[in-house]
């Protein structure tokens, strides 16, 4: 199980989101349309994530601003009031970023991003070996070296954990790797900060040596070889959008979706979701045309009917929610999408 985001996540009971109007409130929806407030925390929520517990059921993790530190609580009953318990954790300096928490079996690893008290003075890597209940700080780095952590993931074949700082400051663009399950962390290369730039998300597609990523500084969808640390550029040439971030790349139902922005000659920007069967052939699947949503959509999860839920903000800063039926593909003389009304390839 991989956490979906910081301000929202999903499990088999629905989608969870932090209220923008009252950030102490956690809301739930089974369909993305009707929302119910399920719990009010004593302090502001910095992030909420979904992992899996030892019984194979959903466990929510909430990161709460308590002043000098961030408190972490967990809930095994879909966020219900009365079932939140404190994790055995102290001195977190902040909450993870959208893709800054990852689970592999009983191990959950997270890097801090959103500060409990601004500015964030240290960045930390935390590890849990019991599905997110007990946490140990494994690495702490001063702000002079690292501003925050962006994305963390595990590469199944090599067993390596990899976490990227995702910083716009080139001197702070660092990738850390652990080959022993998170006990020890080291820079990917002794003489260079990062092979990738500003990674928004890592994702493992089962390749023997490659870890794929979406980046919003060195703007591309690409891969890094975990044995040579060479960065692949083939995918970049297929989906490269000059000046716009690939904030999200996800795999749903065997297809890949990239949440990006498109820019017109007039300067107008539109949230766009592209789809690919192989990370080489791409086609636009959704494009916002109302000139109100320009920030790239972030994937929130899939509901019980199989529909995808994406979230972003509009020009007024209000949370916007998009429900999409997954694409279907067939190879003929190119890429063919169904339903046809959402196939924008002829207009690209």
Coordinates of C-alpha atoms in Angstrom, one line a residue, residues 9-315:
X9 CA -6.2 9.6 0.9
X10 CA -8.4 6.7 0.3
X11 CA -9.1 3.1 1.5
X12 CA -11.8 0.5 0.9
X13 CA -14.4 2.6 2.8
X14 CA -13.9 5.8 0.7
X15 CA -11.9 9.0 0.3
X16 CA -10.7 11.1 3.2
X17 CA -9.9 14.8 3.0
X18 CA -8.9 17.6 5.4
X19 CA -11.3 20.5 5.4
X20 CA -9.9 23.6 3.9
X21 CA -12.3 25.8 5.9
X22 CA -11.6 24.1 9.2
X23 CA -8.3 22.2 9.1
X24 CA -9.0 20.4 12.4
X25 CA -11.8 18.4 10.6
X26 CA -11.5 15.1 8.7
X27 CA -14.2 14.3 6.2
X28 CA -15.1 11.1 4.3
X29 CA -16.9 10.3 1.1
X30 CA -17.8 7.0 -0.5
X31 CA -18.5 8.5 -3.9
X32 CA -16.6 11.8 -4.0
X33 CA -19.8 13.8 -4.1
X34 CA -21.4 13.5 -0.7
X35 CA -19.1 14.2 2.2
X36 CA -19.5 13.6 6.0
X37 CA -17.4 15.0 8.8
X38 CA -16.2 12.0 10.8
X39 CA -13.8 13.6 13.3
X40 CA -12.6 16.9 14.7
X41 CA -9.1 17.0 16.1
X42 CA -8.0 19.4 18.9
X43 CA -5.4 20.9 16.6
X44 CA -4.8 21.5 12.9
X45 CA -4.2 18.5 10.6
X46 CA -1.0 18.7 8.5
X47 CA -1.6 15.4 6.7
X48 CA -3.6 12.2 6.5
X49 CA -2.4 8.9 5.0
X50 CA -3.8 5.4 4.6
X51 CA -1.7 2.3 5.2
X52 CA -2.5 -1.4 5.8
X53 CA -2.4 -3.0 9.3
X54 CA -1.3 -6.5 10.3
X55 CA -4.8 -7.9 9.7
X56 CA -4.8 -6.5 6.2
X57 CA -7.3 -3.8 6.9
X58 CA -7.0 0.0 6.5
X59 CA -5.1 2.1 9.0
X60 CA -5.3 5.9 8.8
X61 CA -2.4 8.0 10.0
X62 CA -3.0 11.6 11.0
X63 CA -0.2 14.2 11.4
X64 CA -1.3 16.9 13.8
X65 CA 0.2 20.3 14.5
X66 CA 0.7 20.6 18.3
X67 CA 3.1 23.5 18.3
X68 CA 6.8 22.8 18.5
X69 CA 6.3 19.2 17.3
X70 CA 3.9 17.1 15.1
X71 CA 1.8 14.5 16.8
X72 CA 1.0 11.2 15.0
X73 CA -2.2 9.3 15.6
X74 CA -3.6 6.1 14.0
X75 CA -7.1 4.7 13.5
X76 CA -8.1 1.2 12.4
X77 CA -11.9 2.0 12.1
X78 CA -12.0 4.3 9.0
X79 CA -11.4 7.4 11.0
X80 CA -14.3 7.1 13.4
X81 CA -14.3 9.4 16.5
X82 CA -13.3 7.5 19.6
X83 CA -10.9 5.2 17.8
X84 CA -7.9 7.5 17.3
X85 CA -4.8 6.4 19.3
X86 CA -1.5 8.1 19.8
X87 CA 1.5 6.6 18.1
X88 CA 4.6 6.1 20.2
X89 CA 6.3 9.1 18.6
X90 CA 7.8 12.3 19.7
X91 CA 9.7 15.2 18.1
X92 CA 8.5 15.0 14.5
X93 CA 9.4 18.3 12.9
X94 CA 6.5 18.1 10.3
X95 CA 4.2 16.0 8.2
X96 CA 5.2 14.0 5.0
X97 CA 4.6 15.5 1.6
X98 CA 2.1 14.1 -0.9
X99 CA 4.2 11.0 -1.7
X100 CA 6.5 11.3 1.3
X101 CA 5.3 8.1 3.1
X102 CA 5.5 4.6 1.8
X103 CA 4.7 1.1 3.1
X104 CA 6.2 -2.3 2.3
X105 CA 4.8 -5.0 4.5
X106 CA 5.1 -4.0 8.2
X107 CA 7.7 -1.3 7.3
X108 CA 6.5 2.3 6.8
X109 CA 9.1 5.0 6.0
X110 CA 8.3 8.7 5.9
X111 CA 10.2 12.0 5.4
X112 CA 9.1 15.3 6.8
X113 CA 8.0 18.2 4.7
X114 CA 5.2 20.4 6.1
X115 CA 6.5 22.0 9.3
X116 CA 4.8 22.0 12.6
X117 CA 6.3 25.5 13.3
X118 CA 7.6 27.5 10.3
X119 CA 10.3 27.6 9.2
X120 CA 11.3 23.9 9.2
X121 CA 14.8 23.8 10.7
X122 CA 15.6 20.1 10.2
X123 CA 14.4 17.4 7.9
X124 CA 13.9 13.9 9.2
X125 CA 13.4 10.3 8.0
X126 CA 11.2 8.1 10.3
X127 CA 10.6 4.4 10.2
X128 CA 8.0 2.1 11.6
X129 CA 8.3 -1.7 11.7
X130 CA 4.8 -2.3 13.0
X131 CA 2.5 -0.9 10.4
X132 CA 2.8 2.7 11.5
X133 CA 2.3 2.5 15.3
X134 CA 5.8 2.8 16.7
X135 CA 8.2 5.1 15.0
X136 CA 12.0 5.6 15.2
X137 CA 13.9 8.6 13.8
X138 CA 16.6 7.2 11.5
X139 CA 18.1 10.4 10.0
X140 CA 18.0 14.1 10.8
X141 CA 19.5 16.8 8.5
X142 CA 19.8 20.5 9.1
X143 CA 18.0 23.0 6.8
X144 CA 21.3 24.3 5.6
X145 CA 21.8 21.0 3.7
X146 CA 18.2 19.8 3.0
X147 CA 14.9 21.8 3.0
X148 CA 12.5 18.9 3.0
X149 CA 11.8 15.4 1.6
X150 CA 9.5 15.0 -1.3
X151 CA 9.1 11.3 -2.2
X152 CA 10.0 7.9 -0.8
X153 CA 9.6 4.4 -2.2
X154 CA 11.0 0.9 -2.1
X155 CA 12.4 -0.9 -5.1
X156 CA 11.1 -4.5 -4.8
X157 CA 13.8 -6.3 -6.8
X158 CA 16.9 -4.7 -5.3
X159 CA 15.3 -4.1 -1.9
X160 CA 16.6 -0.5 -1.8
X161 CA 14.6 2.3 -0.2
X162 CA 15.1 5.6 -1.9
X163 CA 14.0 9.1 -0.8
X164 CA 14.5 12.4 -2.6
X165 CA 14.6 15.9 -1.2
X166 CA 12.8 17.5 -4.1
X167 CA 14.2 20.9 -3.6
X168 CA 14.3 23.8 -6.1
X169 CA 17.8 24.7 -4.7
X170 CA 20.2 22.6 -6.8
X171 CA 22.6 22.4 -3.9
X172 CA 19.9 20.8 -1.8
X173 CA 18.7 18.3 -4.4
X174 CA 19.7 15.1 -2.8
X175 CA 18.7 11.5 -3.1
X176 CA 19.3 9.2 -0.1
X177 CA 19.3 5.4 -0.4
X178 CA 19.1 2.6 2.2
X179 CA 20.1 -1.0 1.4
X180 CA 19.4 -2.5 4.8
X181 CA 15.6 -1.8 5.3
X182 CA 16.0 1.8 6.5
X183 CA 18.7 1.3 9.3
X184 CA 21.3 3.4 7.4
X185 CA 21.0 6.0 4.8
X186 CA 23.6 7.4 2.4
X187 CA 23.7 9.8 -0.6
X188 CA 23.3 8.0 -3.9
X189 CA 26.7 9.2 -5.1
X190 CA 29.5 10.7 -3.1
X191 CA 30.3 13.6 -5.5
X192 CA 26.8 14.6 -6.8
X193 CA 23.6 15.6 -5.1
X194 CA 20.8 14.0 -7.1
X195 CA 20.5 12.0 -10.3
X196 CA 17.0 13.4 -11.0
X197 CA 16.4 16.9 -9.7
X198 CA 13.1 17.6 -8.0
X199 CA 11.3 14.3 -7.8
X200 CA 7.5 14.6 -7.1
X201 CA 7.0 10.8 -7.0
X202 CA 8.9 7.5 -7.3
X203 CA 7.1 4.4 -8.6
X204 CA 8.2 0.9 -9.0
X205 CA 7.0 -0.9 -12.2
X206 CA 8.7 -4.2 -11.5
X207 CA 11.9 -3.5 -13.6
X208 CA 15.0 -5.3 -12.3
X209 CA 17.0 -2.2 -11.8
X210 CA 14.9 0.9 -12.7
X211 CA 12.9 3.2 -10.4
X212 CA 10.6 5.4 -12.4
X213 CA 9.7 9.0 -11.3
X214 CA 7.8 12.1 -12.1
X215 CA 9.8 15.3 -11.7
X216 CA 8.8 19.0 -11.4
X217 CA 12.2 20.6 -11.6
X218 CA 14.0 18.6 -14.2
X219 CA 10.6 18.4 -15.9
X220 CA 10.0 14.9 -17.1
X221 CA 8.7 11.4 -16.5
X222 CA 11.7 9.2 -16.5
X223 CA 13.7 6.5 -14.6
X224 CA 16.9 6.1 -12.7
X225 CA 19.0 2.9 -12.8
X226 CA 19.6 1.9 -9.2
X227 CA 22.9 0.0 -10.1
X228 CA 24.5 2.7 -12.2
X229 CA 22.5 5.8 -11.2
X230 CA 22.2 6.7 -14.9
X231 CA 19.0 8.7 -15.5
X232 CA 16.8 7.7 -18.5
X233 CA 15.4 10.4 -20.8
X234 CA 13.4 8.4 -23.3
X235 CA 10.1 8.9 -21.5
X236 CA 10.8 12.6 -21.1
X237 CA 10.7 13.1 -24.9
X238 CA 7.2 11.5 -25.1
X239 CA 5.4 13.5 -22.4
X240 CA 7.7 16.5 -21.8
X241 CA 5.6 19.7 -21.2
X242 CA 8.0 22.7 -21.1
X243 CA 7.8 24.7 -17.9
X244 CA 5.1 22.6 -16.3
X245 CA 5.4 20.0 -13.5
X246 CA 4.6 16.3 -13.6
X247 CA 3.2 16.4 -10.1
X248 CA 1.7 12.9 -10.3
X249 CA 2.2 9.6 -12.2
X250 CA 0.1 6.7 -11.2
X251 CA -0.8 3.2 -12.4
X252 CA -4.5 2.2 -12.4
X253 CA -5.9 -0.9 -14.0
X254 CA -2.7 -1.5 -16.0
X255 CA -2.5 2.0 -17.5
X256 CA -0.4 4.9 -16.5
X257 CA -1.9 8.4 -15.8
X258 CA 0.1 11.6 -15.5
X259 CA -1.3 14.7 -13.9
X260 CA 0.2 17.7 -15.7
X261 CA -0.6 21.2 -16.9
X262 CA -0.9 22.4 -20.5
X263 CA 0.1 25.9 -21.5
X264 CA -1.4 27.7 -24.4
X265 CA 0.2 30.5 -26.5
X266 CA -2.1 33.0 -24.7
X267 CA -0.5 32.0 -21.4
X268 CA -3.6 30.2 -20.1
X269 CA -2.9 27.0 -18.2
X270 CA -5.2 24.0 -17.9
X271 CA -5.1 20.9 -15.7
X272 CA -4.5 17.9 -17.9
X273 CA -4.5 14.2 -17.3
X274 CA -2.7 12.1 -19.9
X275 CA -2.9 8.3 -20.3
X276 CA -0.4 5.7 -21.6
X277 CA -0.3 1.9 -21.8
X278 CA 3.5 1.7 -21.8
X279 CA 5.0 5.1 -20.7
X280 CA 6.0 5.7 -24.4
X281 CA 2.7 6.3 -26.3
X282 CA 0.7 9.1 -24.5
X283 CA -2.6 10.8 -25.2
X284 CA -4.6 13.5 -23.3
X285 CA -7.5 11.9 -21.5
X286 CA -8.9 14.9 -19.7
X287 CA -8.3 18.6 -20.1
X288 CA -9.9 21.3 -18.0
X289 CA -11.3 24.0 -20.3
X290 CA -13.0 26.5 -18.0
X291 CA -9.9 28.5 -17.3
X292 CA -10.4 28.1 -13.6
X293 CA -8.2 25.1 -12.8
X294 CA -4.5 25.4 -13.7
X295 CA -2.8 23.4 -11.0
X296 CA -2.0 19.8 -12.0
X297 CA -4.4 17.2 -10.5
X298 CA -3.3 14.8 -7.8
X299 CA -4.5 11.3 -7.6
X300 CA -6.7 10.6 -4.5
X301 CA -7.8 7.0 -5.1
X302 CA -10.2 4.6 -6.7
X303 CA -13.7 4.0 -5.3
X304 CA -15.7 0.8 -5.0
X305 CA -17.1 1.2 -8.6
X306 CA -13.6 1.5 -10.1
X307 CA -13.8 5.2 -10.8
X308 CA -10.7 7.4 -10.3
X309 CA -10.8 10.4 -8.1
X310 CA -8.4 13.4 -8.6
X311 CA -8.2 16.6 -6.6
X312 CA -6.7 20.0 -7.1
X313 CA -7.5 23.7 -6.4
X314 CA -9.2 26.3 -8.7
X315 CA -8.2 29.9 -9.3

